[in-house]
Coordinates of C-alpha atoms in Angstrom, one line a residue:
X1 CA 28.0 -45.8 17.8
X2 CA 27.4 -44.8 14.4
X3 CA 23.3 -43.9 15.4
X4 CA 24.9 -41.8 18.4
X5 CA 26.8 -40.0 15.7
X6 CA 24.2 -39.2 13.4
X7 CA 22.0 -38.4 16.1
X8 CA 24.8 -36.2 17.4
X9 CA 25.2 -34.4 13.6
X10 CA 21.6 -33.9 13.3
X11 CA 21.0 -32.1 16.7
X12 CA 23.8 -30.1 16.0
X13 CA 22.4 -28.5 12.5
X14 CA 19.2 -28.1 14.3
X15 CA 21.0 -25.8 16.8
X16 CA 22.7 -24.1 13.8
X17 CA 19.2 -23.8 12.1
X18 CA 17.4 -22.6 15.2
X19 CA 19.7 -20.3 16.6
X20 CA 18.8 -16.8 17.4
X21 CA 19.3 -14.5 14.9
X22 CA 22.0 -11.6 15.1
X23 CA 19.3 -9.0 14.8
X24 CA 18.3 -8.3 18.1
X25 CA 16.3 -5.0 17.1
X26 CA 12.5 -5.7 19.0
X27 CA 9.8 -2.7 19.1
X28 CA 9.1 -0.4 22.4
X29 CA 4.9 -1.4 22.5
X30 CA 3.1 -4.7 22.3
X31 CA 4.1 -6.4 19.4
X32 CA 1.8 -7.2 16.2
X33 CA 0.6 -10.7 15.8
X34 CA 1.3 -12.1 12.6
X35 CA -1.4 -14.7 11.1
X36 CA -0.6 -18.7 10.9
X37 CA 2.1 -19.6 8.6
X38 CA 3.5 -15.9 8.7
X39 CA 6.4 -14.3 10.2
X40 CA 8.0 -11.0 10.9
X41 CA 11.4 -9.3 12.1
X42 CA 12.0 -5.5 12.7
X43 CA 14.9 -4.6 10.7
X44 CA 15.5 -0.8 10.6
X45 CA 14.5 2.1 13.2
X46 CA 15.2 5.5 13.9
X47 CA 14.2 6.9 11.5
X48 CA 12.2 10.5 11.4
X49 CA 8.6 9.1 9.4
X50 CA 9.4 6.3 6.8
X51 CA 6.7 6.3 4.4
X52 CA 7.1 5.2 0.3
X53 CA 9.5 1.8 -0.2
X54 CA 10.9 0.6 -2.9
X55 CA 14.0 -2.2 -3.3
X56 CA 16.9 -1.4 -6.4
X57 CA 18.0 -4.0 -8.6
X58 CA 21.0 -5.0 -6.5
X59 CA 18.8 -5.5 -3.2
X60 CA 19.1 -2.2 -1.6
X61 CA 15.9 -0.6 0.3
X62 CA 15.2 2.7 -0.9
X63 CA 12.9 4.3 1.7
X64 CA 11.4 8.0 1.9
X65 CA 12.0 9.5 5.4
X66 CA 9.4 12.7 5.3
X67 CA 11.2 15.5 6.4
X68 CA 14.4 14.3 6.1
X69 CA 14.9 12.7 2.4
X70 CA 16.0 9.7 0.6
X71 CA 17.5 7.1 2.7
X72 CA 19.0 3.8 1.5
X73 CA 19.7 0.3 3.2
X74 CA 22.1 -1.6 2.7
X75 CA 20.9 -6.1 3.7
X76 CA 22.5 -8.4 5.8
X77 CA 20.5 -11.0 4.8
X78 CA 20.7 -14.3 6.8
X79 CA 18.0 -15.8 5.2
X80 CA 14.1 -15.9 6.4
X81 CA 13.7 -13.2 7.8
X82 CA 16.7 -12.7 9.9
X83 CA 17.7 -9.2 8.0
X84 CA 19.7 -6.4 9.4
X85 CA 21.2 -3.4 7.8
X86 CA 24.3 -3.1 7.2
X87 CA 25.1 0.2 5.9
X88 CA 22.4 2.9 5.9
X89 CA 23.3 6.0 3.6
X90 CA 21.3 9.3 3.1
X91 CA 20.8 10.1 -0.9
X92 CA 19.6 13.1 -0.3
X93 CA 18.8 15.3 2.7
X94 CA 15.4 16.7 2.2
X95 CA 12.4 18.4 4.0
X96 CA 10.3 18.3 1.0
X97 CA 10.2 14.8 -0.3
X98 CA 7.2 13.3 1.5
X99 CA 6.1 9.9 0.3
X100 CA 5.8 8.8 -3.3
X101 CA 8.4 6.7 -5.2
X102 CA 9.1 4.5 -8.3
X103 CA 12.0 3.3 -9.6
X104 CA 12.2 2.1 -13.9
X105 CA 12.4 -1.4 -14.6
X106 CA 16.3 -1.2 -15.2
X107 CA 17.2 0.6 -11.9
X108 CA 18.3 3.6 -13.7
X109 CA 16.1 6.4 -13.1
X110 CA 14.2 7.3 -9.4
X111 CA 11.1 9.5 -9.0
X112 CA 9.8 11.0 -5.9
X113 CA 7.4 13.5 -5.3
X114 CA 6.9 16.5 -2.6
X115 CA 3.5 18.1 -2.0
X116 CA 3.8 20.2 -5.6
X117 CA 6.1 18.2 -7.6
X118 CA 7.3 14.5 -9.2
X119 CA 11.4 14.6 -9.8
X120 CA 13.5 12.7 -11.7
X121 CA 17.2 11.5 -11.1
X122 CA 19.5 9.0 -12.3
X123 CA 20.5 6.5 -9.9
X124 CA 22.9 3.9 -10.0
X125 CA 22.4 1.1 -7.3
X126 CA 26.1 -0.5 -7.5
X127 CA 27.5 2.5 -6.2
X128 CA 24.5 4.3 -4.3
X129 CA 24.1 7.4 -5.9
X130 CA 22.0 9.6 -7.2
X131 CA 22.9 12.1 -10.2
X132 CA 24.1 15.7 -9.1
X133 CA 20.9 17.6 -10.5
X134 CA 17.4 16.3 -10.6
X135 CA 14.5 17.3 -13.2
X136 CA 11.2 18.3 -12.7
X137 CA 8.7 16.1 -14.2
X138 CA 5.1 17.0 -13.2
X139 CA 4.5 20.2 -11.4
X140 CA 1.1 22.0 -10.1
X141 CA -0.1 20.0 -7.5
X142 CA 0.2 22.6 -4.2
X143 CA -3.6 22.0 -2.1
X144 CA -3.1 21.6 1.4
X145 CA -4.1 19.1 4.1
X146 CA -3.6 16.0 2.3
X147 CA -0.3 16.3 0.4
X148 CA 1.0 13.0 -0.7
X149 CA 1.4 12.2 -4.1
X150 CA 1.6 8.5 -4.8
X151 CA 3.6 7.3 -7.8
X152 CA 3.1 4.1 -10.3
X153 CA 5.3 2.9 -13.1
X154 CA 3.4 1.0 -15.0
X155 CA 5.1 -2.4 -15.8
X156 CA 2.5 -3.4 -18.7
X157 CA 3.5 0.2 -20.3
X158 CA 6.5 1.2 -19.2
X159 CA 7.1 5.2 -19.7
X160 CA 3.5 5.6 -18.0
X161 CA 3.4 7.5 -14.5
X162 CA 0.3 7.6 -12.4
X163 CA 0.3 10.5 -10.1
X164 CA -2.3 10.7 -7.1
X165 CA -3.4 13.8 -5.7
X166 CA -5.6 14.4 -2.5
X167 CA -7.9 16.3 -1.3
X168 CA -7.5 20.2 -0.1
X169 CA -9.7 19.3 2.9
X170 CA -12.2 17.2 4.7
X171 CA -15.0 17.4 2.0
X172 CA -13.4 19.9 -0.9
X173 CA -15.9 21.3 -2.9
X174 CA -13.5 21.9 -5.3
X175 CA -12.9 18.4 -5.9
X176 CA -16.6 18.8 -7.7
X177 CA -14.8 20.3 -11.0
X178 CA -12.2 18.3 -12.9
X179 CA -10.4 21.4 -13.7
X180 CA -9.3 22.0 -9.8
X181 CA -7.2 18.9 -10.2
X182 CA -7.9 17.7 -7.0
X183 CA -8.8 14.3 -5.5
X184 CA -8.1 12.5 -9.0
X185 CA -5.3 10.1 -10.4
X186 CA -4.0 10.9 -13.2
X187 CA -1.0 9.4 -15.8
X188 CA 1.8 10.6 -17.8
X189 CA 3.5 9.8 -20.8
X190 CA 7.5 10.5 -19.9
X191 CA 8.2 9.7 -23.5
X192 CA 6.4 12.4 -24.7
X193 CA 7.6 15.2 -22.3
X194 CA 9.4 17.9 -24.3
X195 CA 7.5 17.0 -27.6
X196 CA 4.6 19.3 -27.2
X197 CA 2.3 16.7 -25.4
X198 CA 1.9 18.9 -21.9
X199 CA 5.3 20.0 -22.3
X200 CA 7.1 22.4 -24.7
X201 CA 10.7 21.5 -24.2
X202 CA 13.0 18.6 -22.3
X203 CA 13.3 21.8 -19.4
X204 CA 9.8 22.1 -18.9
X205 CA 7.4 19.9 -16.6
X206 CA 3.8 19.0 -17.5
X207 CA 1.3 20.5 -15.5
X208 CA -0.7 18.3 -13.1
X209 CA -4.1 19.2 -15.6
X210 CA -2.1 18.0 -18.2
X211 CA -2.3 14.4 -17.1
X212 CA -4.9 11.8 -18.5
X213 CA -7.6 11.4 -16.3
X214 CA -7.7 7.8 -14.6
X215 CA -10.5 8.6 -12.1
X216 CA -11.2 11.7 -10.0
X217 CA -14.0 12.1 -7.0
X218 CA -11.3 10.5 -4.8
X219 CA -10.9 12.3 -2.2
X220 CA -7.5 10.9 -0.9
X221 CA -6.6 7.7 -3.0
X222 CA -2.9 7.1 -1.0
X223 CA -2.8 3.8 -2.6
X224 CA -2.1 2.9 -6.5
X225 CA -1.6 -0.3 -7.6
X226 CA -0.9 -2.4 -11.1
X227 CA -2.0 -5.8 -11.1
X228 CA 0.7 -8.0 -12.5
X229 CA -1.8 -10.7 -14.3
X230 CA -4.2 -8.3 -15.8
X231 CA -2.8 -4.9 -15.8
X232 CA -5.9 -4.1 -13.7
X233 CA -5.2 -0.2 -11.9
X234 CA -6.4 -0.6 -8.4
X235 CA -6.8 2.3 -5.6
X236 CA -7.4 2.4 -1.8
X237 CA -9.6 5.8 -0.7
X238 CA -9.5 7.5 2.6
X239 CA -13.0 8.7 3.3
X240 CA -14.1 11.9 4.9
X241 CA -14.9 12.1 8.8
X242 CA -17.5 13.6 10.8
X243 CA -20.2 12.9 8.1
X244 CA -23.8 12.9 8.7
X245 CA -27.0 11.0 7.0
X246 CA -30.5 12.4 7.4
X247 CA -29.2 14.8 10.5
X248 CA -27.6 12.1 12.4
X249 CA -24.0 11.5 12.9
X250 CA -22.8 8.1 11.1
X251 CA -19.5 9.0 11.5
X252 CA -18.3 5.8 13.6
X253 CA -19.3 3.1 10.8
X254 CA -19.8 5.2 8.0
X255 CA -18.8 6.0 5.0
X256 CA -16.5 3.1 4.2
X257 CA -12.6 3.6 2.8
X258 CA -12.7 1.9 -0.8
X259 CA -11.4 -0.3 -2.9
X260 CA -11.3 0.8 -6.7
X261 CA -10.9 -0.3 -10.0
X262 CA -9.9 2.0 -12.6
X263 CA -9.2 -0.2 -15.9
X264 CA -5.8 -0.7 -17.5
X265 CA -3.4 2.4 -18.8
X266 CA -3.6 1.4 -22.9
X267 CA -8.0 1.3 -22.9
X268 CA -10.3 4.5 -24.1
X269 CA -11.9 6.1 -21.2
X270 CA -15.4 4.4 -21.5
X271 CA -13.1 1.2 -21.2
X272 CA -14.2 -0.6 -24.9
X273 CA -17.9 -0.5 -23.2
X274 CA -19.6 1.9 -25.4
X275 CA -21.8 3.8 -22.2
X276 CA -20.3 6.6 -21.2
X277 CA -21.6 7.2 -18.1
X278 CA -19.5 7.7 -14.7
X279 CA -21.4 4.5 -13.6
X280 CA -20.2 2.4 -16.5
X281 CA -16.8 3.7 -17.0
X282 CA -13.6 1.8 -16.1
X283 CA -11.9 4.4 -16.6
X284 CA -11.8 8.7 -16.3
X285 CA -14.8 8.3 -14.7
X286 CA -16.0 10.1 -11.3
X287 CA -16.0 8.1 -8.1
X288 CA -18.3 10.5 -6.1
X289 CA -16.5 12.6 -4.3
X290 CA -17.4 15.4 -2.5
X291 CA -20.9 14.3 -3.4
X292 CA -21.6 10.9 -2.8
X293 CA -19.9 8.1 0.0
X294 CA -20.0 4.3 0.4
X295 CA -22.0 2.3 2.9
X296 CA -19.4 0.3 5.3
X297 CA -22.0 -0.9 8.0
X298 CA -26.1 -1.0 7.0
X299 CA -26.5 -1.3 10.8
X300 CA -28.9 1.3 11.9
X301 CA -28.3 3.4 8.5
X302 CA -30.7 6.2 8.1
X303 CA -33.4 5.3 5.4
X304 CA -31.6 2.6 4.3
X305 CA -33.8 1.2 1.9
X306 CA -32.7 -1.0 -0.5
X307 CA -28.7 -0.4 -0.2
X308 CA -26.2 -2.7 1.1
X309 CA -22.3 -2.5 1.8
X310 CA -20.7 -0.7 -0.8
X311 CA -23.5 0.8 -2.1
X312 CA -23.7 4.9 -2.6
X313 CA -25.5 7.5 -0.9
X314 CA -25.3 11.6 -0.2
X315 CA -24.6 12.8 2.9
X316 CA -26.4 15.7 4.0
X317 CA -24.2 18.7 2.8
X318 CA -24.7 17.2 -0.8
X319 CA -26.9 19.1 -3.4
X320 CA -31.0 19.0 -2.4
X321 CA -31.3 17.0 -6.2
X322 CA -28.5 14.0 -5.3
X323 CA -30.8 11.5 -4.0
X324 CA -29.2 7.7 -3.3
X325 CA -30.7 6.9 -7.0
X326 CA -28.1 9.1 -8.7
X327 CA -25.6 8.3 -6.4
X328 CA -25.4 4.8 -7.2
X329 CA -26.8 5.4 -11.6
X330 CA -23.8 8.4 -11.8
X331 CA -21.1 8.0 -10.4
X332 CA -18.2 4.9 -10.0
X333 CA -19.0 2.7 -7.0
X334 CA -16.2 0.8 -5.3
X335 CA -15.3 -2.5 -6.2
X336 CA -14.8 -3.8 -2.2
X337 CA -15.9 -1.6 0.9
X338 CA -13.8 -1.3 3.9
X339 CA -14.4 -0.6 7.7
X340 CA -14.3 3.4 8.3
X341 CA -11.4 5.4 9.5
X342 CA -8.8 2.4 8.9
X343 CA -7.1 4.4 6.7
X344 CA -5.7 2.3 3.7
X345 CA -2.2 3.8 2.6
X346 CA -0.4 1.2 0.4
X347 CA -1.7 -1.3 -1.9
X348 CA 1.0 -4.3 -3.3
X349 CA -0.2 -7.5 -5.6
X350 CA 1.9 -10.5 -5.3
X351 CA 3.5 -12.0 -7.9
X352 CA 0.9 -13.6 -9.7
X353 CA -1.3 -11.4 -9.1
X354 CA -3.5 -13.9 -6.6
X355 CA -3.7 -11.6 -3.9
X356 CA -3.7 -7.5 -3.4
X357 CA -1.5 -6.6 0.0
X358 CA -3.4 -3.6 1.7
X359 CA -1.7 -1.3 4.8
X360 CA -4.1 -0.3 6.9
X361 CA -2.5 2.9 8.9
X362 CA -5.2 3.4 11.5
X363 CA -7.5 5.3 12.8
X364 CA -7.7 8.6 14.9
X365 CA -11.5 9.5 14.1
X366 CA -13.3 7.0 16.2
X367 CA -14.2 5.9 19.8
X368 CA -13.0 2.6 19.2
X369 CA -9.6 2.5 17.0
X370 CA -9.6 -0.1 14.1
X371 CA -7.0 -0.4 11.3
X372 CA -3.3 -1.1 12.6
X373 CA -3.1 -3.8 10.6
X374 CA -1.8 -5.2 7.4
X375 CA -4.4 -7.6 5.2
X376 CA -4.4 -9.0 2.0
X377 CA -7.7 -9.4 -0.7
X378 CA -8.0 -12.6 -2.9
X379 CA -8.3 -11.9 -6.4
X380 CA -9.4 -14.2 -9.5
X381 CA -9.2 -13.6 -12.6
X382 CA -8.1 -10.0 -12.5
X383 CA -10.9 -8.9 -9.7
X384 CA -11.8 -9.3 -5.9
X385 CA -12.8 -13.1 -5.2
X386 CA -15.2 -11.8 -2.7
X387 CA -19.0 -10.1 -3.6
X388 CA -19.2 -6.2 -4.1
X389 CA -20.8 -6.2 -0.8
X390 CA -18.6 -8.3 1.3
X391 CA -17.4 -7.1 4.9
X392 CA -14.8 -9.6 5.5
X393 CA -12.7 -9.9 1.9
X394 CA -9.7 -8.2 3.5
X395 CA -8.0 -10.8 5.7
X396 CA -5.3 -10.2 8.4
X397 CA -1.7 -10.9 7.5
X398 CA -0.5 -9.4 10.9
X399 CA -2.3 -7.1 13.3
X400 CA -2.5 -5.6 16.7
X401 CA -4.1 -7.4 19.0
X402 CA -5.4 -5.0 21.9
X403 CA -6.5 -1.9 19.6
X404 CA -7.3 0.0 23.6
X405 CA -3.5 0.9 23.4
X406 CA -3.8 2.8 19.8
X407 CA -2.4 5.3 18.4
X408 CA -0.1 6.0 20.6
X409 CA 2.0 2.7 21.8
X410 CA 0.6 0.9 18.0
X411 CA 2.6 0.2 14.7
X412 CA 1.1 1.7 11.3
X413 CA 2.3 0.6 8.1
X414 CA 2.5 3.1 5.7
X415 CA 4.5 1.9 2.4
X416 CA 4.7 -2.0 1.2
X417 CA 7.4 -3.7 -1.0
X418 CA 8.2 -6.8 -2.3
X419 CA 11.9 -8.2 -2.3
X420 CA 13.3 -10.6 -5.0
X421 CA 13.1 -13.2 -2.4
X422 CA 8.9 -12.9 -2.2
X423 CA 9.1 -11.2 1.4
X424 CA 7.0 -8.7 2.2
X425 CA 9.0 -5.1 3.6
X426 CA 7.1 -2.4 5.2
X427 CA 7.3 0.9 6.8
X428 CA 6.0 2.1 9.7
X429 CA 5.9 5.9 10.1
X430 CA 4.8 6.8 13.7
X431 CA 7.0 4.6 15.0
X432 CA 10.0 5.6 12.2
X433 CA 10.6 1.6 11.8
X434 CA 11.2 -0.9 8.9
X435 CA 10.2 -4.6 8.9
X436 CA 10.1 -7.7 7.1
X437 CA 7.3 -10.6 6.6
X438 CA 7.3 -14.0 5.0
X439 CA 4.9 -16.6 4.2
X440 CA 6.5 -19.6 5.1
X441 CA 4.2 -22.4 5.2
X442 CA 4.5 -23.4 8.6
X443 CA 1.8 -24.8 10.8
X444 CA 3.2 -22.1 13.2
X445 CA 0.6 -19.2 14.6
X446 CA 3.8 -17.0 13.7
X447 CA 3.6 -14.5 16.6
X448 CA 6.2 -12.6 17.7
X449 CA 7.4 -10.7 20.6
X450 CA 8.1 -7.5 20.7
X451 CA 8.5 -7.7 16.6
X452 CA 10.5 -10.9 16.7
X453 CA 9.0 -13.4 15.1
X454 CA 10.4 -17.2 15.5
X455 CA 7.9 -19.3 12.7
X456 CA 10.2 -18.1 10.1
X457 CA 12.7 -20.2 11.3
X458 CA 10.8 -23.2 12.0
X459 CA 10.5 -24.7 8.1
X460 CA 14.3 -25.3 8.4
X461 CA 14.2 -26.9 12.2
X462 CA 11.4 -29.3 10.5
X463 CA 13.4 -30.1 7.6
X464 CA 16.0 -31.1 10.0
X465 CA 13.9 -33.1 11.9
X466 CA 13.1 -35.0 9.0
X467 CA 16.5 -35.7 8.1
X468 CA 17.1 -37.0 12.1
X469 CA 14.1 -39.2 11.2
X470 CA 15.2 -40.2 7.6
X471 CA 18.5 -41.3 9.0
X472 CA 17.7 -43.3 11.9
X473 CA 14.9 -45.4 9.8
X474 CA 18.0 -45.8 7.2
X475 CA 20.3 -47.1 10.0
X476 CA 18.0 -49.3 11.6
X477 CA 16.3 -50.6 8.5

């Protein structure tokens, strides 16, 4: 009788552990696939085109809507990743803010940026609000075509803001002179504005020139990223389309999007090495852009020669003199190379810095689409695990299986965020949804249907089933 009842007990805690959870939110198009020991949940949708993410300090989602403003979420967390919202409240309706964000370490103060300009407000996050008037912190910044401007507090110097800027078009020749300020990442002392550094009083913003130069030749660098081990500064570049090598169109394979390194925000430009050219820089130095590309596949390259993945060359509207010599002697090259046209939007490192979280939003220049996905890069001791010239470092943390039915019926993350619980949140613009990932150990594949992923609940129903286990041998025994 008394094995009945703990048999009894134990099957009903594994029904309590395993039952559905309350958010029954599931996505419109086949579903993603999460990798083994992963799982997912759709949380939020309807909204306009969720792009930057960042959580509060009391657990809140704070998510830029483009076109619409500042939107935040309040949790119903059930633990794992059964997460619904239960109160979603609009900060601040706005057509201009259009992706970038960054909250301070102590909650108190929010930046987010339109195509021209950073702002500042005071936020508190027990009461959701925002202070009545904003300030204008970093102005200057209006090129067209690729208009987001990517924020990073730095949390090794705090008061530091990296600003990204993109390109005015598909291959900007303006991007060729520092001056134009565009394609470049550059940082900004807030401490100093208003004490003559860029600025000339507390009302006045700095100029985007103002900045210090972090790297520039980027052509549209959407991700920025701090690593929390090293300090490392770490950017993902969209490439250009349509290019060409030698008169024939490479455009399918070629050049690869980038990963980048860019040194920390407290070294000298020439990074403590004493060479000061762009190839030896870790910092402030030019990455090639509109000049000179990275190689993604060597397959039936144009006069390859002796280069390899990741390695430099001009295409053919570059100057008659830039030969793949000075390509790869003068200028930055990328740390990892990427497959083309997958579009790299958000870069996140985990706690520990072990691993570098990349959103890949997709492409829409190419026969055959490839990105849709979200991957992460293994890192040791402050750099990429993998070789320079690796075409597999970035590994699939969830993914869409049949590419054939992208873009139109595929999710594409845009902005990544950690949670205090370790779970990874993302946005997903074309599809105006927010989700939630977790690594939880399981032997599970983790896929989900139509965005509902069950692994995350099986750690508990195996804990359970090692308590059902652990009592019976204590009863019989």
């Amino acid at each position: 009788m008394a094995l009945r009842s703990i048999i009894a007990s134990a099957l009903l805690l594994t029904g309590a552990v395993s039952g559905d959870c309350s958010n029954k939110l599931a996505v419109s198009y086949p579903a993603p696939v999460a990798a083994q020991g992963w799982s997912y949940q759709l949380v939020a949708n309807g909204f306009t085109k969720p792009r930057g993410i960042q959580f509060d300090k009391d657990g809140g989602l704070l998510v830029i809507d483009a076109g619409a403003g500042l939107v935040h979420l309040s949790l119903k967390d059930d633990g794992n990743t059964c997460v619904s919202v239960d109160k979603k409240t609009t900060l601040l309706a706005s057509k201009e803010l259009n992706h970038g964000i960054a909250l301070t370490d102590d909650g108190k103060t929010l930046y987010a940026s339109s195509a021209d300009k950073v702002y500042e407000w005071t936020y508190d996050s027990k009461t959701v609000t925002l202070g009545d008037a904003n300030r204008t912190i970093v102005t200057n910044m209006s090129n067209s075509d690729h208009t987001t401007r990517t924020l990073l507090l730095s949390r090794k110097k705090p008061g530091i803001l990296l600003v990204s800027r993109g390109s005015q078009s598909n291959e900007d020749s303006n991007a060729e002179d520092l001056d134009s300020g565009h394609s470049q990442i550059r940082s900004f002392d807030l401490s100093q504005l208003g004490s003559g550094s860029g600025s000339s009083s507390s009302a006045t913003p700095y100029a985007y020139l103002d900045g210090h130069v972090i790297g520039w030749g980027l052509r549209n660098s959407v991700g920025v990223a701090e690593d929390p081990s090293s300090g490392g500064l770490w950017s993902v570049e969209n490439s250009v389309d349509q290019l060409h090598r030698k008169g024939r169109d490479i455009h399918q394979d070629n050049p690869a999007e980038e990963l980048n390194y860019h040194g920390t925000v407290d070294q000298d430009d020439d990074g403590g090495g004493g060479n000061n050219s762009n190839n030896n820089k870790t910092q402030g130095g030019n990455y090639g852009y509109p000049v000179c590309y990275a190689i993604w596949s060597p397959a039936n390259f144009p006069d390859l020669g002796a280069l390899t993945t990741a390695s430099q060359f001009p295409d053919d509207d570059a100057p008659g003199n830039v030969t793949d010599a000075a390509c790869n002697d003068d200028y930055v090259a990328p740390r990892l190379a990427f497959q083309a046209h997958t579009a790299p939007l958000d870069i996140k490192f985990d706690a520990d810095g072990a691993y570098a979280y990349i959103s890949f939003h997709g492409s829409w220049n190419r026969e055959a689409p490839v990105g849709y996905r979200i991957a992460r890069v293994a890192f040791k001791d402050g750099q990429p695990a993998a070789p320079r010239d690796s075409m597999d470092a970035a590994v699939d943390v969830l993914a869409t299986k049949d590419l054939s039915n992208c873009p139109d019926r595929c999710f594409r993350p845009v902005g990544l965020a950690w949670d205090a619980k370790g779970r990874l949140w993302f946005s997903s613009d074309s599809t105006g949804e927010i989700f939630v990932m977790q690594h939880d150990g399981s032997s599970g594949s983790g896929n989900g249907k139509d965005g509902k992923s069950v692994a995350g609940r099986r750690a508990p129903e195996l804990a359970v089933v090692a308590f059902v286990v652990t009592a019976v041998a204590a009863f019989v025994s």
